[in-house]
Short mmCIF file of C-alpha atoms and ligand atoms in Angstrom, two decimals:
data_model
loop_
_atom_site.label_atom_id
_atom_site.label_comp_id
_atom_site.label_asym_id
_atom_site.label_seq_id
_atom_site.Cartn_x
_atom_site.Cartn_y
_atom_site.Cartn_z
CA MET A 1 -11.53 -3.50 -19.42
CA ASN A 2 -15.17 -2.63 -19.61
CA TYR A 3 -15.82 -0.12 -16.86
CA ARG A 4 -19.56 -0.72 -17.02
CA LEU A 5 -19.20 -4.17 -15.56
CA GLY A 6 -20.60 -4.62 -12.07
CA LEU A 7 -18.35 -4.69 -9.06
CA GLN A 8 -18.53 -8.47 -8.67
CA GLU A 9 -17.50 -8.98 -12.28
CA ARG A 10 -14.64 -6.55 -11.98
CA ILE A 11 -13.34 -8.22 -8.85
CA ALA A 12 -13.64 -11.65 -10.46
CA HIS A 13 -11.86 -10.38 -13.56
CA VAL A 14 -8.99 -8.87 -11.56
CA GLN A 15 -8.70 -12.01 -9.45
CA GLU A 16 -8.46 -14.11 -12.61
CA ARG A 17 -5.69 -11.90 -13.91
CA ILE A 18 -3.84 -12.17 -10.58
CA GLN A 19 -4.28 -15.94 -10.66
CA ALA A 20 -2.91 -16.12 -14.20
CA VAL A 21 0.13 -13.98 -13.48
CA CYS A 22 0.87 -15.98 -10.32
CA GLU A 23 0.72 -19.21 -12.29
CA ARG A 24 3.13 -18.01 -14.93
CA SER A 25 5.55 -16.62 -12.37
CA ASN A 26 5.39 -19.58 -9.99
CA ARG A 27 3.75 -17.74 -7.16
CA HIS A 28 0.71 -18.62 -5.08
CA ALA A 29 -2.23 -16.28 -5.52
CA ASP A 30 -2.66 -16.18 -1.73
CA GLU A 31 0.73 -14.41 -1.45
CA VAL A 32 -0.85 -11.41 -3.15
CA GLN A 33 -3.37 -9.30 -1.27
CA ILE A 34 -5.61 -6.80 -2.96
CA VAL A 35 -5.93 -3.43 -1.29
CA ALA A 36 -9.14 -2.01 -2.77
CA VAL A 37 -8.48 1.70 -3.11
CA THR A 38 -11.81 3.36 -2.34
CA LYS A 39 -10.59 6.96 -2.42
CA TYR A 40 -12.64 7.72 -5.53
CA VAL A 41 -15.91 6.23 -4.34
CA SER A 42 -18.73 6.77 -1.86
CA LEU A 43 -19.49 5.13 1.44
CA ALA A 44 -22.17 2.99 -0.22
CA LYS A 45 -19.78 1.70 -2.82
CA THR A 46 -17.13 1.05 -0.17
CA ALA A 47 -19.68 -1.06 1.70
CA ASP A 48 -20.33 -2.94 -1.55
CA VAL A 49 -16.61 -3.74 -1.78
CA LEU A 50 -16.72 -5.32 1.67
CA ASP A 51 -19.95 -7.16 0.82
CA ALA A 52 -18.20 -8.55 -2.25
CA GLY A 53 -15.66 -10.20 0.04
CA LEU A 54 -12.66 -7.92 -0.15
CA MET A 55 -11.24 -6.95 3.20
CA HIS A 56 -8.30 -4.58 2.69
CA LEU A 57 -9.32 -0.99 1.97
CA GLY A 58 -6.97 1.82 0.93
CA GLU A 59 -7.56 5.53 1.43
CA ASN A 60 -5.20 8.41 0.86
CA ARG A 61 -6.79 11.25 2.86
CA TRP A 62 -8.43 11.21 6.24
CA GLN A 63 -10.91 13.85 5.04
CA ASN A 64 -12.26 11.44 2.42
CA ALA A 65 -11.92 8.36 4.54
CA GLN A 66 -13.52 9.52 7.76
CA ALA A 67 -17.20 8.83 7.02
CA LYS A 68 -16.36 5.45 5.52
CA TRP A 69 -14.10 4.52 8.40
CA GLU A 70 -16.67 5.54 11.00
CA ALA A 71 -19.39 3.47 9.37
CA LEU A 72 -17.37 0.44 8.33
CA HIS A 73 -14.21 0.19 10.39
CA ASP A 74 -15.13 -3.07 12.08
CA ARG A 75 -15.54 -4.79 8.76
CA GLY A 76 -12.26 -4.05 7.06
CA VAL A 77 -8.52 -3.75 7.39
CA TRP A 78 -7.57 -0.14 6.74
CA HIS A 79 -4.53 0.97 4.79
CA PHE A 80 -3.39 4.57 4.68
CA ILE A 81 -1.71 4.87 1.28
CA GLY A 82 -1.37 8.62 0.76
CA HIS A 83 1.29 11.11 1.71
CA LEU A 84 0.90 11.68 5.44
CA GLN A 85 1.45 15.11 6.92
CA THR A 86 2.88 15.00 10.40
CA ASN A 87 0.00 17.04 11.83
CA LYS A 88 -2.49 14.47 10.45
CA VAL A 89 -0.96 11.52 12.30
CA LYS A 90 -3.35 12.09 15.20
CA ASP A 91 -6.30 11.53 12.85
CA VAL A 92 -5.20 8.20 11.45
CA ILE A 93 -3.29 6.60 14.29
CA GLY A 94 -5.07 3.62 15.79
CA LYS A 95 -7.53 3.58 12.90
CA PHE A 96 -5.45 2.37 9.98
CA GLN A 97 -3.74 -0.94 10.60
CA TYR A 98 -1.16 -0.21 7.89
CA ILE A 99 0.57 3.00 6.89
CA HIS A 100 2.14 2.65 3.44
CA SER A 101 3.82 6.02 3.23
CA LEU A 102 6.50 6.31 5.91
CA ASP A 103 9.03 8.45 4.06
CA ARG A 104 10.86 10.60 6.59
CA LEU A 105 12.21 10.67 10.11
CA SER A 106 9.94 13.44 11.39
CA LEU A 107 6.92 11.34 10.42
CA ALA A 108 8.40 8.24 12.06
CA LYS A 109 8.95 10.18 15.29
CA GLU A 110 5.39 11.44 15.34
CA LEU A 111 3.95 7.98 14.59
CA GLU A 112 6.11 6.49 17.34
CA LYS A 113 5.02 9.13 19.82
CA LYS A 114 1.31 8.76 19.11
CA ALA A 115 1.46 4.96 18.98
CA ALA A 116 3.25 4.92 22.33
CA GLU A 117 0.53 7.11 23.83
CA LEU A 118 -2.10 4.63 22.66
CA ASP A 119 0.09 1.68 23.59
CA ILE A 120 -0.25 0.10 20.16
CA ARG A 121 2.13 -1.01 17.43
CA VAL A 122 1.61 0.38 13.94
CA ASN A 123 2.46 -1.59 10.83
CA VAL A 124 4.42 0.58 8.45
CA PHE A 125 5.76 0.36 4.94
CA VAL A 126 8.80 2.47 4.19
CA GLN A 127 8.12 4.35 0.97
CA VAL A 128 11.05 4.40 -1.40
CA ASN A 129 11.36 6.48 -4.53
CA ILE A 130 12.98 3.89 -6.76
CA SER A 131 12.25 5.71 -10.02
CA GLY A 132 13.94 8.87 -8.75
CA GLU A 133 11.21 11.10 -10.19
CA GLU A 134 11.16 14.43 -8.43
CA SER A 135 7.39 14.40 -8.20
CA LYS A 136 7.39 11.22 -6.11
CA TYR A 137 7.60 10.96 -2.35
CA GLY A 138 9.87 8.44 -0.73
CA LEU A 139 13.40 7.93 0.46
CA ALA A 140 16.19 7.33 -1.99
CA ALA A 141 17.19 3.66 -1.95
CA GLU A 142 20.63 4.59 -0.55
CA GLU A 143 18.98 6.26 2.44
CA ALA A 144 17.01 3.17 3.42
CA PRO A 145 19.61 1.37 5.60
CA ALA A 146 20.27 4.39 7.83
CA PHE A 147 16.55 5.09 8.01
CA LEU A 148 15.79 1.55 9.17
CA GLU A 149 18.54 1.89 11.72
CA SER A 150 16.87 4.96 13.20
CA LEU A 151 13.58 3.05 13.38
CA GLN A 152 15.24 0.55 15.70
CA GLN A 153 14.77 3.14 18.45
CA MET A 154 11.02 3.19 17.80
CA PRO A 155 9.50 0.08 19.33
CA HIS A 156 5.93 1.02 18.42
CA LEU A 157 6.66 0.90 14.70
CA ASN A 158 6.56 -2.49 13.03
CA VAL A 159 8.24 -2.36 9.63
CA VAL A 160 6.36 -4.88 7.53
CA GLY A 161 7.41 -3.83 4.08
CA LEU A 162 8.53 -1.40 1.44
CA MET A 163 6.26 0.60 -0.82
CA THR A 164 6.88 2.32 -4.11
CA MET A 165 4.99 4.03 -6.90
CA ALA A 166 6.02 3.50 -10.49
CA PRO A 167 6.04 6.30 -13.03
CA GLU A 168 2.99 6.70 -15.24
CA VAL A 169 4.01 5.26 -18.56
CA GLU A 170 2.17 4.07 -21.65
CA ASP A 171 3.80 0.69 -21.69
CA ALA A 172 3.50 -0.95 -18.27
CA GLU A 173 6.54 -3.06 -19.07
CA GLN A 174 8.64 0.07 -18.47
CA THR A 175 7.70 -0.07 -14.79
CA ARG A 176 9.46 -3.39 -14.31
CA PRO A 177 12.89 -2.00 -13.27
CA VAL A 178 11.19 0.05 -10.55
CA PHE A 179 9.39 -2.95 -9.08
CA ARG A 180 12.43 -5.14 -9.42
CA GLY A 181 14.48 -2.44 -7.74
CA LEU A 182 12.20 -2.45 -4.72
CA ARG A 183 12.40 -6.21 -4.40
CA GLU A 184 16.19 -6.18 -4.66
CA LEU A 185 16.36 -3.42 -2.07
CA ARG A 186 14.22 -5.46 0.30
CA ASP A 187 16.50 -8.45 -0.14
CA ARG A 188 19.63 -6.35 0.48
CA LEU A 189 18.09 -4.76 3.56
CA ASN A 190 17.19 -8.18 4.92
CA GLU A 191 20.80 -9.27 4.56
CA LEU A 192 21.75 -6.32 6.76
CA LYS A 193 19.28 -7.53 9.43
CA LEU A 194 18.17 -4.05 10.43
CA THR A 195 14.70 -5.09 11.48
CA GLU A 196 13.48 -7.42 14.20
CA GLN A 197 11.82 -9.66 11.63
CA PRO A 198 12.84 -9.83 7.97
CA ILE A 199 10.94 -7.33 5.86
CA GLN A 200 8.32 -9.36 4.12
CA HIS A 201 5.99 -7.22 2.10
CA LEU A 202 6.20 -5.23 -1.09
CA SER A 203 3.35 -2.76 -1.64
CA MET A 204 3.57 -2.06 -5.35
CA GLY A 205 1.40 -2.14 -8.44
CA MET A 206 -1.72 -0.16 -9.31
CA SER A 207 -4.44 -0.54 -11.94
CA GLY A 208 -2.14 -0.03 -14.90
CA ASP A 209 0.83 -2.10 -13.81
CA PHE A 210 -0.19 -4.63 -11.15
CA GLU A 211 0.66 -7.68 -13.24
CA ILE A 212 4.25 -6.55 -13.73
CA ALA A 213 4.45 -5.75 -10.01
CA ILE A 214 3.25 -9.25 -9.13
CA GLU A 215 5.79 -10.80 -11.49
CA GLU A 216 8.42 -8.84 -9.58
CA GLY A 217 7.20 -9.94 -6.15
CA ALA A 218 4.39 -7.62 -5.00
CA THR A 219 2.53 -8.89 -1.95
CA PHE A 220 0.05 -6.00 -1.75
CA VAL A 221 -1.34 -4.46 -4.94
CA ARG A 222 -3.26 -1.21 -4.54
CA LEU A 223 -6.13 -1.20 -6.99
CA GLY A 224 -8.53 1.68 -7.47
CA SER A 225 -9.94 2.44 -10.89
CA ILE A 226 -9.76 -1.05 -12.35
CA LEU A 227 -11.49 -2.62 -9.38
CA VAL A 228 -13.91 -0.26 -7.70
CA GLY A 229 -13.96 2.31 -10.46
CA LYS A 230 -14.71 5.93 -9.90
CA GLU A 231 -18.02 7.24 -8.66
CA GLU A 232 -19.09 8.64 -12.02
CA ASP A 233 -18.72 5.24 -13.74
C1 PLP B 1 -4.96 6.21 -6.00
C2 PLP B 1 -3.85 5.35 -5.58
C3 PLP B 1 -3.78 4.02 -6.01
C4 PLP B 1 -4.79 3.39 -6.95
O1 PLP B 1 -4.69 3.92 -8.22
P1 PLP B 1 -5.39 3.23 -9.47
O2 PLP B 1 -4.49 3.52 -10.61
O3 PLP B 1 -6.74 3.84 -9.58
O4 PLP B 1 -5.47 1.77 -9.23
C5 PLP B 1 -2.72 3.25 -5.55
N1 PLP B 1 -1.78 3.75 -4.72
C6 PLP B 1 -1.82 5.02 -4.30
C7 PLP B 1 -0.74 5.50 -3.38
C8 PLP B 1 -2.84 5.86 -4.71
O5 PLP B 1 -2.86 7.14 -4.27
#
């Protein structure tokens, strides 16, 4: 990947790779949404991403997202992808249409409370730590059924999917069991019928491993460096 390419070229290049992986794994490219992770870049560059035709934007801290959100919120669909502290829920609620990092009951309760106050429903992904790395946030897979059961008491939370982060490895192929594990967990959870609607989405895959994630069923890939680059590029 040549990081000096322009944004349009990078997007086209990534879209071609997504198209190719979908073809070889018998999926439709329109089942896979790109969340452009703009956490590394400026407001101007985030506007360029929207101008280039991408719609889903991912940010991991309200501090970094605020100026971009205030200027551009009407133009995009906003995804909160970072670890969310309970006392920061008030900042992001009602602004981000998707929260990818629901990983504990105290956070669920706070999201439910604030969403109820605003009379809105929030789309959430339950973050699962499939790899078991200590450094990663997320529930253990075994905890997921009971967790979803507790969410049944929270009518303002709409569980749309599961999210995971794969370990950083040299050979992306090594991430496959993690992505496959998330898909299999989703399918098992759906058999248990713990949610109003079947859980549809899998938020998995980043710049280094998105093709493997798509082969394993990703419906949202979260792409930062490969797509929008970093500001110093
Ligand atoms: C930063 C970040 C990404 C994007 O990472 P890249 O490797 O730059 O594509 C994806 N998901 C989360 C949760 C992130 O924090």
